[in-house]
mmCIF file of C-alpha atoms in Angstrom:
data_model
loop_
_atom_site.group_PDB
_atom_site.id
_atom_site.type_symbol
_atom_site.label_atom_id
_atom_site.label_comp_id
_atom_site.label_asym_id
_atom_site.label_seq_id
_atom_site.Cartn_x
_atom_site.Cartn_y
_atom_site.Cartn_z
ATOM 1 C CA UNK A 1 -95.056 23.602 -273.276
ATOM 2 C CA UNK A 2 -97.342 21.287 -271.422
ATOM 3 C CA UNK A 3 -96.039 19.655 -267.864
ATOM 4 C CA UNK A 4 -96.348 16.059 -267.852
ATOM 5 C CA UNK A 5 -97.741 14.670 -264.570
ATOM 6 C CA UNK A 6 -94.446 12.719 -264.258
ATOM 7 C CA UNK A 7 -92.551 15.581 -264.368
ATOM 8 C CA UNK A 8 -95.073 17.252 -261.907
ATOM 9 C CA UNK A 9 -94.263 14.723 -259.539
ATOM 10 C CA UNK A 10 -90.806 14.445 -259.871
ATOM 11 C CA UNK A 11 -90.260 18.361 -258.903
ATOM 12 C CA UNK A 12 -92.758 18.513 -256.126
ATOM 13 C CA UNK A 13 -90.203 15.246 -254.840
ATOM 14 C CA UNK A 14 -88.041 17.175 -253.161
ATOM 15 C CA UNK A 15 -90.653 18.390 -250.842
ATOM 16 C CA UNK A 16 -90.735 15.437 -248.925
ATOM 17 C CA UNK A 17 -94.409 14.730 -247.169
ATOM 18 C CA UNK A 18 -94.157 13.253 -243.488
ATOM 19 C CA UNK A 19 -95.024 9.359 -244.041
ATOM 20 C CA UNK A 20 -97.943 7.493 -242.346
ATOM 21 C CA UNK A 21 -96.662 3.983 -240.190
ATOM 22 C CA UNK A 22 -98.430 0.658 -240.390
ATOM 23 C CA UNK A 23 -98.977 1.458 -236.863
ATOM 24 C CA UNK A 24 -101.074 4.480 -237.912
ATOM 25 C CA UNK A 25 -103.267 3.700 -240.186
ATOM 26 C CA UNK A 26 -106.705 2.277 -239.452
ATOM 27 C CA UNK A 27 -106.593 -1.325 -240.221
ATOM 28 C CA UNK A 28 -109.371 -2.896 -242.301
ATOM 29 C CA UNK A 29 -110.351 -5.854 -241.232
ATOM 30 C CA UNK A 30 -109.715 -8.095 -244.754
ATOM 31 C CA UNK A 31 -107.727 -6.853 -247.507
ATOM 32 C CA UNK A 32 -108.408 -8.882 -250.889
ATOM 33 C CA UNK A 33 -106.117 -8.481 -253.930
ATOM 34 C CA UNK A 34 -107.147 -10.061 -257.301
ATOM 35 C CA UNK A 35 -104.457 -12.042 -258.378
ATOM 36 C CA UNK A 36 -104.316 -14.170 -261.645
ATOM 37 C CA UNK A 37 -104.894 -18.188 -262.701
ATOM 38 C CA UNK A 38 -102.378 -21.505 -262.089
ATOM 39 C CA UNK A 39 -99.455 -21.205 -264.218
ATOM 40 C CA UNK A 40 -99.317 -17.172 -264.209
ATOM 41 C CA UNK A 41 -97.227 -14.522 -262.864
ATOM 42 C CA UNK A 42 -99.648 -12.669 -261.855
ATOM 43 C CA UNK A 43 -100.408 -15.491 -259.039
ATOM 44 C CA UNK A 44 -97.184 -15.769 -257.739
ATOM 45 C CA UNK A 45 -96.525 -12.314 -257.547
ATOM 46 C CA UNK A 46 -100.034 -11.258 -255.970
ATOM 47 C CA UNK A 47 -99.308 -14.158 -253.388
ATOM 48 C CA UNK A 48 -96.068 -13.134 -252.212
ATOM 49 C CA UNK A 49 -97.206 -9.362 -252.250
ATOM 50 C CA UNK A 50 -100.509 -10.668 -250.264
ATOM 51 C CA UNK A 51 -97.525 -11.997 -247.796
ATOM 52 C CA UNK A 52 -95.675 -8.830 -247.678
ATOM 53 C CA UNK A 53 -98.858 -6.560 -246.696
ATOM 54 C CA UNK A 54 -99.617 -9.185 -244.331
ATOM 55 C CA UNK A 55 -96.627 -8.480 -242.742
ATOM 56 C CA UNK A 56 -96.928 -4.687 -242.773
ATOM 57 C CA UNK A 57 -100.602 -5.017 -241.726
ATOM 58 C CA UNK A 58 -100.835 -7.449 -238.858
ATOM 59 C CA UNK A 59 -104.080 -6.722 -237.870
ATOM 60 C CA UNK A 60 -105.561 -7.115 -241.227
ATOM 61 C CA UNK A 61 -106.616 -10.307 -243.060
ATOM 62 C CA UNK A 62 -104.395 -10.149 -246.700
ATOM 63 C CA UNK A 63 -106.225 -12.497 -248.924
ATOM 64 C CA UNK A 64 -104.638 -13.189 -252.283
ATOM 65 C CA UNK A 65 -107.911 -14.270 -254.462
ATOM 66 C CA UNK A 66 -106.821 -16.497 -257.628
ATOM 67 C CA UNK A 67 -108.973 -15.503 -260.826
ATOM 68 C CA UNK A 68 -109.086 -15.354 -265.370
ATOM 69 C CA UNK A 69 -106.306 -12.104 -264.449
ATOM 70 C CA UNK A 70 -106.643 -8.708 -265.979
ATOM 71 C CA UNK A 71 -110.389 -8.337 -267.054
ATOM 72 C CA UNK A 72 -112.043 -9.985 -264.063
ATOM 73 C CA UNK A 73 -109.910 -8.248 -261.850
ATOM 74 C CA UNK A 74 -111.044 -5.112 -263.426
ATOM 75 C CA UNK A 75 -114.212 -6.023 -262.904
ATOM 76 C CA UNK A 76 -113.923 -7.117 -259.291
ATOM 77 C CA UNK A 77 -112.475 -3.752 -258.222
ATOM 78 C CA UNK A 78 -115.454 -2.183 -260.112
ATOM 79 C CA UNK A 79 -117.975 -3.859 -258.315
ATOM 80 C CA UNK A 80 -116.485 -3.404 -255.020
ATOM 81 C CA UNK A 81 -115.459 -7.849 -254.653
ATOM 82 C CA UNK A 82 -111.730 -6.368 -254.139
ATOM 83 C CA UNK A 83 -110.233 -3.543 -252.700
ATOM 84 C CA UNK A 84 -107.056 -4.335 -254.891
ATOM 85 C CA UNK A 85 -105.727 -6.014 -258.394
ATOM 86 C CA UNK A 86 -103.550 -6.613 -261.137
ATOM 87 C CA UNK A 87 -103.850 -5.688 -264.552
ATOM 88 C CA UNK A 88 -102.211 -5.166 -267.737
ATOM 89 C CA UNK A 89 -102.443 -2.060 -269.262
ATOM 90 C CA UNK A 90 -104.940 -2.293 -272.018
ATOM 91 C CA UNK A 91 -108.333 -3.654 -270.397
ATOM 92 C CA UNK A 92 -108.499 -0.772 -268.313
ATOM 93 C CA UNK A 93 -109.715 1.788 -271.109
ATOM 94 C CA UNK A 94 -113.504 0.936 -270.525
ATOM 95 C CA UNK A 95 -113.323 1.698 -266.566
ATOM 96 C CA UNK A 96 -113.762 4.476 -264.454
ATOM 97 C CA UNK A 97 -110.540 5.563 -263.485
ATOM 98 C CA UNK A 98 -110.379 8.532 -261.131
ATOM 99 C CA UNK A 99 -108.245 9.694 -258.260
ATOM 100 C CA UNK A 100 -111.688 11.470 -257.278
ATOM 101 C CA UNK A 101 -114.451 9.237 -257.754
ATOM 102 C CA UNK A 102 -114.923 6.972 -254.650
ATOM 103 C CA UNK A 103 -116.261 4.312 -257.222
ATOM 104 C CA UNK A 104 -113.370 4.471 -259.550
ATOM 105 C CA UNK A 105 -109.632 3.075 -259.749
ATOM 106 C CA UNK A 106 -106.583 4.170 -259.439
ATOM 107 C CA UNK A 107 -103.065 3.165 -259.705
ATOM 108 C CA UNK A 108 -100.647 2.444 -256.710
ATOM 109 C CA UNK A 109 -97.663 2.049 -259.668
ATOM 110 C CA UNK A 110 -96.632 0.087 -262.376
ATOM 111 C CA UNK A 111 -95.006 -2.883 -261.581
ATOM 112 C CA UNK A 112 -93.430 -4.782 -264.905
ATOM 113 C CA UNK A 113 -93.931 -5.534 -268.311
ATOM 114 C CA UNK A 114 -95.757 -9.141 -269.459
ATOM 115 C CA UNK A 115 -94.788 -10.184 -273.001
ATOM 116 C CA UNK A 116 -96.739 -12.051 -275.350
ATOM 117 C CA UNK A 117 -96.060 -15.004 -276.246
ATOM 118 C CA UNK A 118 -97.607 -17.335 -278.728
ATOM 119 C CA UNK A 119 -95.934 -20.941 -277.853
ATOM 120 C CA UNK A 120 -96.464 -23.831 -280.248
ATOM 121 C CA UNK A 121 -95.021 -27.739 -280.797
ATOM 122 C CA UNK A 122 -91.524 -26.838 -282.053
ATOM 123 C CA UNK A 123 -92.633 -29.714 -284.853
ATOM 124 C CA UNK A 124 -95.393 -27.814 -285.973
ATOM 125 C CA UNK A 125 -95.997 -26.812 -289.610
ATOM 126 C CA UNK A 126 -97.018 -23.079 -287.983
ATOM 127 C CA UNK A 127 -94.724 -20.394 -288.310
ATOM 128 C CA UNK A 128 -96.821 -17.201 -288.565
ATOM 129 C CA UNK A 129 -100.198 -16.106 -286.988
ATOM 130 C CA UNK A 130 -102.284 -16.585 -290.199
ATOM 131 C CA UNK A 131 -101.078 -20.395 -290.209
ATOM 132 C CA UNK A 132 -103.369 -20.721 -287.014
ATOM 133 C CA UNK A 133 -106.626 -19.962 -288.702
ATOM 134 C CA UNK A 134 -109.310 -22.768 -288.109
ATOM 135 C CA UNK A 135 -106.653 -24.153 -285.090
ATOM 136 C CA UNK A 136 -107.729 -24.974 -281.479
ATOM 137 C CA UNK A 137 -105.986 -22.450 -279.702
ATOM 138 C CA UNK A 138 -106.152 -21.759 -275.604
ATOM 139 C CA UNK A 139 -106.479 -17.856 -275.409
ATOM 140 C CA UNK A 140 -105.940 -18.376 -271.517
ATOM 141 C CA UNK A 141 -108.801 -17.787 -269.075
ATOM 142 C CA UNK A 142 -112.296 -16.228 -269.729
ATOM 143 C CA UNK A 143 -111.499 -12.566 -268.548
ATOM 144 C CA UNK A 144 -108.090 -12.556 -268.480
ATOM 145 C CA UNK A 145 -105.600 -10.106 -270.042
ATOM 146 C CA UNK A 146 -104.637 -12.815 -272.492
ATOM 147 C CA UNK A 147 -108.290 -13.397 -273.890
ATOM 148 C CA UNK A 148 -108.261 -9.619 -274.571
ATOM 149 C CA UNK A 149 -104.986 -8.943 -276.346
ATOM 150 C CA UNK A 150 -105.197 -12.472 -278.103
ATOM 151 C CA UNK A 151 -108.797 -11.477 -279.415
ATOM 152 C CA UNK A 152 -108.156 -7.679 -280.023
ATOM 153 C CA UNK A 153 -104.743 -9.101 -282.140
ATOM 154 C CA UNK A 154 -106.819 -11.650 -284.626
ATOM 155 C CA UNK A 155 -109.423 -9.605 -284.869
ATOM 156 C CA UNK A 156 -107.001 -6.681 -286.450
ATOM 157 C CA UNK A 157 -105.296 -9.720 -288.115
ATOM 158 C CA UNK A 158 -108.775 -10.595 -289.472
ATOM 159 C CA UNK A 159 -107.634 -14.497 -288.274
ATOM 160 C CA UNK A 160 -110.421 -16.638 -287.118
ATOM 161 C CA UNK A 161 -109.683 -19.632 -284.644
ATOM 162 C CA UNK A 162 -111.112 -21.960 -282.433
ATOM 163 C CA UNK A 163 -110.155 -20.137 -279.223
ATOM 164 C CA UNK A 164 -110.589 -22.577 -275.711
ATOM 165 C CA UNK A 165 -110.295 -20.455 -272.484
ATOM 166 C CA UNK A 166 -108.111 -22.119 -269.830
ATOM 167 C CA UNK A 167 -105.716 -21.416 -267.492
ATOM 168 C CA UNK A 168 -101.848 -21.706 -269.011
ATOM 169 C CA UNK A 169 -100.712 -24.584 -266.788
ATOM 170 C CA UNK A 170 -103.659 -26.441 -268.120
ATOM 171 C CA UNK A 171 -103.631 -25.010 -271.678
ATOM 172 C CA UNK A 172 -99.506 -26.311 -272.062
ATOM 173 C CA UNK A 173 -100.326 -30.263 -270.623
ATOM 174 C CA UNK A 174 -102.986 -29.854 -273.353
ATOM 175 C CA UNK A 175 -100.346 -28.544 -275.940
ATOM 176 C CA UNK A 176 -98.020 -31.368 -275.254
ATOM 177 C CA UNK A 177 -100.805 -33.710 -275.685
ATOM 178 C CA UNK A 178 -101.804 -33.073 -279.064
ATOM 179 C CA UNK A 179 -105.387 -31.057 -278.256
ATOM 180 C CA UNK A 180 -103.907 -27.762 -278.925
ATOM 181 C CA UNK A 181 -101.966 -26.353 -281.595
ATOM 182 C CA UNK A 182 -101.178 -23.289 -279.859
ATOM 183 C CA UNK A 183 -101.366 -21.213 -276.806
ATOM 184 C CA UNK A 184 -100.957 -17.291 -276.304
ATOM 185 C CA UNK A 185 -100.018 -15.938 -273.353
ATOM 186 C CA UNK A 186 -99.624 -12.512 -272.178
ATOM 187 C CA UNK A 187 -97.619 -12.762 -268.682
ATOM 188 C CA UNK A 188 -94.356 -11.889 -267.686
ATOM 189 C CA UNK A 189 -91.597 -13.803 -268.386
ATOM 190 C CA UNK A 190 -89.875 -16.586 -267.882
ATOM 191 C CA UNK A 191 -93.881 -17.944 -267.535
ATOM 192 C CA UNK A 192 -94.108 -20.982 -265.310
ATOM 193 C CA UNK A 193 -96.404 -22.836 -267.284
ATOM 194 C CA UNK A 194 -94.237 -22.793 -270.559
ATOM 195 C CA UNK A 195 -90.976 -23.650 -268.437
ATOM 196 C CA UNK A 196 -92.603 -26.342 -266.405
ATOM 197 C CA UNK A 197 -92.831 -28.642 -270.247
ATOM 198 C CA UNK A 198 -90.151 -27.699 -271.640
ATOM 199 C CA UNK A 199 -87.909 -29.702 -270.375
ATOM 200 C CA UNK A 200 -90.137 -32.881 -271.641
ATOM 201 C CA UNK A 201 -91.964 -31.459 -274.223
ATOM 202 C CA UNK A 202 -90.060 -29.394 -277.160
ATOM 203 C CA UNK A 203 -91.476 -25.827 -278.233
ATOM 204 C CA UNK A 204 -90.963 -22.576 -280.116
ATOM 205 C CA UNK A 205 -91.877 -19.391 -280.004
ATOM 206 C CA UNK A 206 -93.458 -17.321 -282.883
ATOM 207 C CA UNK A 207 -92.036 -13.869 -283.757
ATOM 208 C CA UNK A 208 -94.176 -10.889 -284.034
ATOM 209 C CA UNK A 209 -92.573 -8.183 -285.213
ATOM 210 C CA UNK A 210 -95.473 -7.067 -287.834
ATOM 211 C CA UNK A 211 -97.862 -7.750 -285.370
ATOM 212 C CA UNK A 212 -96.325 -5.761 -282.675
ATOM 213 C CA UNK A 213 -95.302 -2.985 -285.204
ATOM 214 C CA UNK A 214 -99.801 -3.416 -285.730
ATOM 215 C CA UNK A 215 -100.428 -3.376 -282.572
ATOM 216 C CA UNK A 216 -98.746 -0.532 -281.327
ATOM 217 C CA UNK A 217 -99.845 1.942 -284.145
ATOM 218 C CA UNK A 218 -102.904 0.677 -284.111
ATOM 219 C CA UNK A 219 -103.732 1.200 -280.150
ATOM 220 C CA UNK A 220 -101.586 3.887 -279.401
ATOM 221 C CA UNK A 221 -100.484 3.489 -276.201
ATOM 222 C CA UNK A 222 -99.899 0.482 -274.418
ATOM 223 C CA UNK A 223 -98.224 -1.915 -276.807
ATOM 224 C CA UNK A 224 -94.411 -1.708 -277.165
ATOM 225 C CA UNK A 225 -92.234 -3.807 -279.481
ATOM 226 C CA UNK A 226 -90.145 -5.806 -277.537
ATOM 227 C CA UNK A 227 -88.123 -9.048 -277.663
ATOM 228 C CA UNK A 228 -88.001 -11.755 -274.848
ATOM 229 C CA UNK A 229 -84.378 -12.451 -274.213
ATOM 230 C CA UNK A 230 -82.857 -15.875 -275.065
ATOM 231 C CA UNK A 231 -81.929 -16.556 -271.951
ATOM 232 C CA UNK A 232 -85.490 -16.590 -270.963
ATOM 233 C CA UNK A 233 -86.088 -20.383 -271.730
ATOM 234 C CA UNK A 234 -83.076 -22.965 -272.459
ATOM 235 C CA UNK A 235 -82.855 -23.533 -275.942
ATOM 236 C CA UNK A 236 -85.506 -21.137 -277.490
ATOM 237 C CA UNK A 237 -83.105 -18.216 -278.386
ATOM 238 C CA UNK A 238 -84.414 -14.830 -278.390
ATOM 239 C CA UNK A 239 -88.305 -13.853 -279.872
ATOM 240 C CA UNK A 240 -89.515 -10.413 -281.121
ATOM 241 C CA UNK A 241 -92.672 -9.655 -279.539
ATOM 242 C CA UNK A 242 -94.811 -7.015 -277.518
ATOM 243 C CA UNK A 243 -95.063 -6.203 -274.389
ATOM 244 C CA UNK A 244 -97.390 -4.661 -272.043
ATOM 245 C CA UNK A 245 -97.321 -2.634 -268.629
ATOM 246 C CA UNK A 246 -98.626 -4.501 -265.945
ATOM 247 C CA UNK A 247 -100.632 -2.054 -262.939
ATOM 248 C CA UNK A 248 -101.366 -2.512 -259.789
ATOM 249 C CA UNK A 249 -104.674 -1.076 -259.004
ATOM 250 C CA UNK A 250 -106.459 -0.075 -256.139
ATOM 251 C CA UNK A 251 -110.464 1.150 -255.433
ATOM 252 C CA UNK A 252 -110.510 4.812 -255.172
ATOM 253 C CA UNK A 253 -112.256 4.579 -252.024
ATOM 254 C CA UNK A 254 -109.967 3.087 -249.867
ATOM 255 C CA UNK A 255 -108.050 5.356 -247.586
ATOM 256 C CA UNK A 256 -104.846 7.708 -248.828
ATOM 257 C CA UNK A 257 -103.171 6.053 -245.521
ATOM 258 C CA UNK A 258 -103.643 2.544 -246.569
ATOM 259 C CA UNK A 259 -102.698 2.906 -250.077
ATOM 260 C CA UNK A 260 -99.664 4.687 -248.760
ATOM 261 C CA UNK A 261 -98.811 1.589 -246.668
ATOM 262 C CA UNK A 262 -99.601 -0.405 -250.289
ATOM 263 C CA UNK A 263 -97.169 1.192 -252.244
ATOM 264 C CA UNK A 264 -94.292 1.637 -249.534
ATOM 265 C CA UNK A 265 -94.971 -2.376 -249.373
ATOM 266 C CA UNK A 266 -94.319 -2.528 -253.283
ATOM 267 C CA UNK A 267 -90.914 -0.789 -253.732
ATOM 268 C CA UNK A 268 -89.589 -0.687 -250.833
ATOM 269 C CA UNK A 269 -90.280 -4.948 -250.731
ATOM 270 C CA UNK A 270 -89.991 -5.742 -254.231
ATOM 271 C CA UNK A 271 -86.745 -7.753 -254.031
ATOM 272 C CA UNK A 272 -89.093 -10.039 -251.728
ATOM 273 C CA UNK A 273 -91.593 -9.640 -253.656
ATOM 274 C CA UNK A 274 -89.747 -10.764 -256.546
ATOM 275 C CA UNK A 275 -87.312 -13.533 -254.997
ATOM 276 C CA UNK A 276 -89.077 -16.334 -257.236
ATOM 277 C CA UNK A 277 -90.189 -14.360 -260.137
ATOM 278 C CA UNK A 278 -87.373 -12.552 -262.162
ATOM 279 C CA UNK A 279 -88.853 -10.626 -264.464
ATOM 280 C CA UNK A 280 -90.298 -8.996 -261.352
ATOM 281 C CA UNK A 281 -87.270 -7.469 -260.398
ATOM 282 C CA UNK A 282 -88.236 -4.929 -262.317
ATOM 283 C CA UNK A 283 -90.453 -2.878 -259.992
ATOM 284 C CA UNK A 284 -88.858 0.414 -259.242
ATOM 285 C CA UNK A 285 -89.465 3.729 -258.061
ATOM 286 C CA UNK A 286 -88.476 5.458 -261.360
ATOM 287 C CA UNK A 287 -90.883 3.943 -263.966
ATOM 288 C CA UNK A 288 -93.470 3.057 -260.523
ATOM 289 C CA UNK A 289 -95.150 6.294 -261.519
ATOM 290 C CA UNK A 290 -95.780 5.886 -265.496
ATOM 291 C CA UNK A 291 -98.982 4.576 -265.101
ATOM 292 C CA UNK A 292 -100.485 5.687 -268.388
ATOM 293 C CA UNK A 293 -104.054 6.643 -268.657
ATOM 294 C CA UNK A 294 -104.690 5.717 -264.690
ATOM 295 C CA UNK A 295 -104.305 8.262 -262.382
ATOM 296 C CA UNK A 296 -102.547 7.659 -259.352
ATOM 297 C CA UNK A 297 -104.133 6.923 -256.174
ATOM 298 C CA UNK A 298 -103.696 10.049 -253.512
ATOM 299 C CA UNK A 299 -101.854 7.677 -251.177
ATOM 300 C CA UNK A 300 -99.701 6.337 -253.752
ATOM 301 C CA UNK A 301 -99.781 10.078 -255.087
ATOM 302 C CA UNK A 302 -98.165 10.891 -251.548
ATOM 303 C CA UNK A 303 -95.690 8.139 -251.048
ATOM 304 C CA UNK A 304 -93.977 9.230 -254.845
ATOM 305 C CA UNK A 305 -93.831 12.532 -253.245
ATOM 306 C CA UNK A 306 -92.214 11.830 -250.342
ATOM 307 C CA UNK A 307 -89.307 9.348 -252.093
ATOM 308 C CA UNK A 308 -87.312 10.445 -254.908
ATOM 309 C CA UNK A 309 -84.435 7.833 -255.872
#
């Protein structure tokens, strides 16, 4: 019976590697990790990991570096613009990902899963996906995670729209103000840009269960039914939906030592890390290793080793 690499890592556990200190490892001079746009998770989870690894790597500049979010950080750590960067799970197919290749990407863990969620005027006539046809719609930024799911979803809906790119905080004031009849966003949950109207604005959620059901036999992979909770916004009640693995990713090329120093930073912090983010509470040692179709990075690799919980 084949050995899953998760199992392979699991049993070589116990073996327990010596760890490498902060205090050890050569220090680059700037470390940049490609966050996500106003209104996202991604954001305000890159930032206050950007202020964690600060904090673990004194001598290094941590820059946090706002952008569209899962494609264009893709991108970035392609072309060498970032030695680190968040992604969901699906954009990542076209890359180079190698634990090898000094120009490829790797994984220093999965984090947590971002739902989508297709948010409309809780007045509006819409209640399914087909209703949107012909619609202004905000697909969130150009290169973003939400662009590609939103696109890759209509187009296997066969649903054409008039898609806007924009970030979500912008894309929600637009909602509320009668330019938009909808806005999709694939982030984690509760999203900041949906909860910051709510309160002034009403809303609703659309359910996806066929769409999800689509989706995931469709792509096999990295689209899992899934419902976002009804505590996740006052008043909304619970929506059936997908969700989506979010990665942390890392250049190839930088050093097992540093990436080792990365991913201690992750779980070891991630209570800090997630102190105003919920749904990033999530990031733990156990599922920090299913990272899909990305291979580990040999310093994150190392660090697994060396802690079983």
């Amino acid at each position: 019976m084949p050995v899953s690499r998760r199992s392979v890592l699991l049993a070589a556990l116990a073996a327990g590697v010596p760890a490498c200190t902060a205090a050890e490892v050569p220090a680059p001079e700037e470390l940049v990790l490609a966050t996500g746009p106003d209104g996202a998770v991604f954001q305000e989870v890159g930032g206050a990991l950007a202020e964690a690894l600060a904090d673990r790597l004194p001598a290094t500049r941590v820059v946090a570096r706002p952008t569209g979010a899962s494609v264009e950080n893709v991108r970035l750590l392609e072309e060498g613009q970032v030695h680190l960067g968040l992604s969901s799970l699906d954009p990542v197919d076209g890359a180079l990902l190698s634990a090898d290749d000094p120009n490829g990407i790797s994984a220093v863990g999965r984090l947590y899963d971002s739902f989508m969620q297709v948010v409309v005027p809780a007045s509006a006539p819409v209640r399914r996906l087909a209703d949107l046809a012909g619609r202004p719609v905000s697909f969130g930024p150009v290169e973003s995670g939400s662009q590609f799911t939103a696109t890759r979803l209509l187009d296997l809906l066969d649903v054409p729209v008039d898609a806007r790119n924009m970030a979500h905080d912008e894309a929600a004031r637009r909602l509320a103000g009668g330019e938009l009849d909808a806005l999709f966003a694939l982030t984690g949950i509760p999203t900041p840009a949906v909860s910051g109207i709510l309160g002034t604005f009403p809303l609703r959620l659309l359910d996806l269960p066929e769409e999800a059901e689509l989706l995931a036999d469709t792509y096999r992979g990295p689209y899992v039914p899934a419902t976002i909770p009804a505590t996740t916004y006052a008043g909304l009640g619970p929506c059936r939906t997908f969700a989506v693995p979010n990665l942390l990713l890392a250049r190839t090329s930088l050093s097992a030592d540093l990436v080792e120093v990365v991913t201690r930073t992750v779980f070891t912090e991630s209570a800090r890390i997630a102190a105003d983010h919920p749904e990033a509470s999530r990031i733990n040692v156990r599922t920090g290793i299913a990272t899909g179709q990305v291979p580990l990075h040999r310093g994150a690799e190392r660090w697994f080793r060396a802690n079983k919980r």
